[in-house]
XYZ file of C-alpha atoms in Angstrom:
320
model
C 69.119 71.347 140.249
C 67.169 73.696 142.487
C 63.623 72.795 143.523
C 62.383 76.129 142.206
C 63.354 75.423 138.616
C 61.711 72.000 138.841
C 58.483 73.493 140.179
C 58.541 76.151 137.449
C 58.969 73.526 134.776
C 55.899 71.610 135.926
C 53.686 74.666 135.395
C 51.152 74.072 132.568
C 52.387 70.521 131.968
C 50.083 67.691 130.977
C 51.355 64.504 132.637
C 50.023 60.992 132.294
C 50.806 58.773 135.328
C 50.114 55.058 135.241
C 49.575 52.927 138.295
C 48.020 55.987 139.976
C 47.075 54.310 143.289
C 50.446 52.609 143.751
C 53.005 53.644 146.387
C 55.296 55.536 144.013
C 52.530 57.169 142.031
C 50.385 58.547 144.832
C 53.368 60.263 146.486
C 54.352 61.685 143.080
C 50.824 63.054 142.586
C 50.650 64.510 146.132
C 54.002 66.276 145.658
C 52.971 67.879 142.368
C 49.601 69.059 143.694
C 51.239 70.473 146.787
C 54.174 72.345 145.230
C 52.831 73.166 141.797
C 49.030 73.563 141.776
C 49.424 75.316 138.389
C 50.183 72.029 136.628
C 47.785 71.994 133.716
C 46.514 68.422 134.034
C 47.380 65.128 135.664
C 45.892 62.170 133.813
C 45.912 59.309 136.315
C 45.467 55.825 134.885
C 44.130 53.237 137.297
C 42.295 49.926 137.116
C 38.575 50.513 137.364
C 35.434 49.439 135.573
C 34.252 53.031 134.919
C 34.748 56.639 135.959
C 32.620 56.299 139.108
C 34.601 53.274 140.243
C 37.882 55.079 139.437
C 36.861 58.052 141.550
C 35.921 55.793 144.436
C 39.168 53.909 144.257
C 41.314 57.029 143.970
C 39.571 58.537 147.011
C 39.944 55.388 149.152
C 43.469 54.441 148.131
C 45.003 57.886 147.722
C 43.148 61.059 148.841
C 41.796 59.546 152.074
C 45.248 58.361 153.121
C 47.232 60.193 155.773
C 49.743 61.016 152.978
C 47.380 63.812 151.827
C 46.981 65.257 155.354
C 49.256 68.269 154.784
C 47.491 69.119 151.508
C 44.084 68.777 153.215
C 45.198 71.085 156.050
C 46.619 73.599 153.599
C 43.650 73.744 151.217
C 40.713 72.684 153.390
C 37.569 72.481 151.293
C 39.496 73.749 148.225
C 41.270 70.392 147.867
C 38.306 68.830 146.108
C 38.120 71.810 143.757
C 41.805 71.514 142.949
C 41.476 67.774 142.227
C 38.420 68.345 140.061
C 40.256 70.971 138.051
C 43.697 69.420 137.770
C 43.107 65.637 137.915
C 41.465 63.516 135.238
C 40.993 59.915 136.317
C 41.424 57.441 133.466
C 39.872 53.985 133.974
C 42.196 51.604 132.177
C 44.712 48.818 132.244
C 48.290 48.806 130.879
C 47.936 45.164 129.886
C 45.421 46.191 127.206
C 45.772 47.869 123.834
C 45.612 51.693 124.137
C 45.920 51.157 127.927
C 42.332 49.909 128.040
C 40.894 53.425 127.709
C 37.284 53.041 126.661
C 36.264 56.671 126.225
C 37.329 57.682 122.707
C 37.041 61.394 123.502
C 39.350 61.048 126.523
C 41.725 58.931 124.495
C 41.972 61.611 121.758
C 42.390 64.322 124.386
C 45.352 62.566 125.925
C 46.985 61.923 122.548
C 46.565 65.648 121.834
C 47.551 67.101 125.199
C 49.988 64.819 127.100
C 53.634 65.832 126.907
C 55.135 63.661 129.664
C 54.305 60.044 130.486
C 55.427 58.575 133.820
C 55.023 54.784 133.907
C 54.827 53.602 137.519
C 52.393 50.711 136.985
C 53.801 47.252 137.923
C 53.379 44.287 140.159
C 56.255 44.293 142.663
C 55.497 40.882 144.221
C 58.704 38.838 143.956
C 56.794 35.594 143.521
C 53.874 36.868 141.486
C 52.145 34.504 139.027
C 54.250 34.393 135.845
C 51.312 35.206 133.600
C 50.300 38.201 135.700
C 53.808 39.564 136.077
C 54.591 39.042 132.360
C 51.480 40.884 131.275
C 52.048 43.842 133.664
C 55.800 44.303 133.832
C 56.763 43.137 130.336
C 53.879 43.614 127.935
C 52.489 46.515 129.997
C 55.708 48.478 129.453
C 55.362 47.890 125.704
C 51.718 49.083 125.721
C 52.678 52.287 127.571
C 55.393 52.994 125.024
C 53.042 52.422 122.075
C 50.459 54.762 123.661
C 53.170 57.394 124.275
C 54.157 57.316 120.617
C 50.614 58.384 119.735
C 50.891 61.522 121.866
C 51.495 64.365 119.428
C 53.472 66.536 121.868
C 55.355 63.818 123.749
C 58.553 65.148 125.299
C 59.498 62.186 127.471
C 58.504 58.694 128.607
C 59.897 58.075 132.111
C 59.829 54.404 133.054
C 60.485 53.188 136.628
C 62.807 50.253 136.110
C 63.203 49.295 139.727
C 65.922 46.783 139.023
C 69.532 47.232 140.004
C 71.286 45.629 137.029
C 72.864 47.504 134.179
C 70.671 47.911 131.085
C 70.005 44.625 129.321
C 69.310 44.340 125.663
C 67.023 41.830 123.944
C 68.151 38.307 124.630
C 70.874 39.147 127.171
C 70.810 37.290 130.490
C 72.430 37.585 133.891
C 74.187 34.223 133.741
C 75.117 34.182 130.070
C 72.694 31.375 129.143
C 71.489 31.941 125.614
C 68.026 31.439 124.198
C 65.957 34.074 126.030
C 63.173 35.066 123.679
C 60.044 36.932 124.708
C 57.783 35.196 122.211
C 58.958 31.875 123.564
C 58.319 32.963 127.129
C 54.781 34.036 126.201
C 54.193 30.733 124.417
C 55.495 28.727 127.385
C 53.202 30.405 129.934
C 50.155 30.221 127.600
C 50.714 26.521 126.957
C 51.125 25.808 130.700
C 47.891 27.712 131.393
C 46.066 25.707 128.736
C 47.339 22.487 130.213
C 46.189 23.386 133.692
C 42.745 24.371 132.470
C 42.458 21.171 130.445
C 43.286 19.266 133.634
C 40.508 21.244 135.388
C 42.992 22.507 137.960
C 41.605 24.654 140.790
C 42.354 28.378 140.981
C 44.748 27.670 143.824
C 46.560 24.996 141.814
C 46.865 27.312 138.782
C 48.230 30.103 140.966
C 50.862 27.833 142.550
C 51.841 26.386 139.173
C 52.223 29.808 137.570
C 54.269 31.079 140.512
C 56.538 28.049 140.218
C 56.868 28.561 136.465
C 57.897 32.182 136.961
C 60.648 31.303 139.443
C 61.797 28.483 137.170
C 62.043 30.687 134.074
C 63.734 33.519 135.987
C 66.415 31.289 137.511
C 67.096 29.610 134.197
C 68.546 32.901 133.011
C 70.118 34.039 136.279
C 67.422 36.323 137.778
C 66.497 35.584 141.427
C 62.730 36.038 141.110
C 59.841 36.647 138.693
C 59.595 40.344 139.465
C 63.109 41.388 138.324
C 62.969 38.924 135.418
C 59.755 40.379 133.946
C 60.897 43.927 134.635
C 64.154 43.222 132.779
C 62.250 41.817 129.810
C 60.081 44.918 129.847
C 63.195 47.067 129.523
C 64.416 44.884 126.685
C 61.194 45.528 124.822
C 61.428 49.256 125.416
C 64.923 49.408 124.105
C 64.008 47.372 121.041
C 60.933 49.279 119.903
C 61.363 52.841 121.352
C 62.281 54.332 117.965
C 62.666 58.112 118.292
C 60.653 58.617 121.451
C 62.680 60.222 124.306
C 62.913 57.435 126.880
C 64.505 57.430 130.347
C 64.601 54.352 132.565
C 65.188 55.363 136.187
C 66.253 52.677 138.684
C 66.026 53.780 142.346
C 67.536 51.430 144.921
C 65.636 50.259 147.993
C 62.844 52.808 148.411
C 61.800 53.585 152.002
C 59.442 56.037 153.700
C 59.123 59.800 153.334
C 62.054 61.744 154.841
C 60.719 65.285 155.259
C 57.782 65.887 152.938
C 54.911 65.945 153.290
C 55.986 64.766 156.807
C 58.610 62.244 157.993
C 58.060 58.514 158.170
C 55.031 57.869 155.962
C 55.084 54.473 154.241
C 52.380 52.199 153.057
C 52.488 48.659 154.364
C 55.639 46.701 155.015
C 57.936 47.201 152.027
C 61.317 45.808 151.021
C 63.770 46.379 153.857
C 60.984 47.372 156.310
C 60.373 43.702 157.095
C 63.804 43.434 158.656
C 63.151 46.364 160.992
C 59.683 45.064 161.926
C 60.960 41.527 162.479
C 63.785 42.784 164.701
C 61.480 45.146 166.617
C 59.007 42.328 167.366
C 61.725 39.955 168.413
C 61.084 37.544 165.596
C 64.392 38.161 163.857
C 67.163 37.718 166.367
C 69.964 37.226 163.910
C 70.633 38.348 160.353
C 73.799 37.299 158.543
C 75.664 40.083 156.723
C 78.819 42.108 156.420
C 78.928 44.765 159.135
C 81.139 46.933 156.912
C 78.860 46.861 153.935
C 76.710 49.806 152.817
C 72.951 49.343 152.578
C 71.784 51.297 149.576
C 68.411 52.800 150.535
C 66.727 55.993 149.428
C 63.742 57.979 150.717
C 60.705 58.069 148.470
C 61.049 61.883 148.525
C 64.514 61.781 146.911
C 63.222 59.175 144.433
C 60.511 61.510 143.189
C 62.804 64.506 143.134
C 64.990 62.389 140.848
C 61.933 61.664 138.713
C 61.183 65.367 138.278
C 64.805 66.364 137.706
C 65.083 63.705 134.988
C 61.941 65.028 133.307
C 63.206 68.613 133.366
C 66.735 67.755 132.149
C 65.502 65.435 129.405
C 62.990 67.927 127.999
C 65.410 70.850 128.164
C 68.149 68.770 126.537
C 65.711 67.800 123.757
C 65.196 71.488 123.055
């Protein structure tokens, strides 16, 4: 699909993006504002106490980043005007009912106007606390789907799966062990939390215990870490309750820096395979076991987001 048709499609669209200050989301937002300033509205959901805090966080963690340099140079003082016109910041939290949106007028506006939802909110820490990862990656996916169902003009929910396995349906596991049940998992983590609090465990002790529990539960069913386990359960939930809503789960491989746009080489922090390059460059990693004939499956963040937009266009046009 040609870039021009994708850009044309985005004109006058109302898009809700969750996890708005995350690595994937901020590049997605920058790309849309740069190539299609005639998008009707970008509703950007991010964790914040109120609108003022949301604005401050979005500025510090997105707009002020070097990522937006090309857009700043292109628009100059008009960048703030473009953002004011095209971007609506939504203080919220995907772990909460109705995504934690407290403003009823804004909530009604989104249900009335949004036609595409892009769920990029997640915790990507492999050894995250089980309770945190379960709430974000599993129950958060469910909450985004339920919110999307309330959008009168919804054309598509695009969910970033970020796991490499084939689709898994409710109760399926990687190693064939039976008994995986989301209600049971929720009960197990809640009971363990209650035990720790009853024992007056410190915050550090609770964190370590919940991290250990996540790894334990993941490996019981064949997943290597808490991240992919909770993401897989999130997909199971989506498949079970999606009903008639158009849903696409996109699973990019190892996502790296920008390739060409807005300029080559931008990445935030040390991510995924980056740690190998940094370790080798600093002389800390002198040997790494592997098959020299194997293919490392990596993809630029630019190609990842082009895939996002192509999926949106194809899915909506197919629905027509």
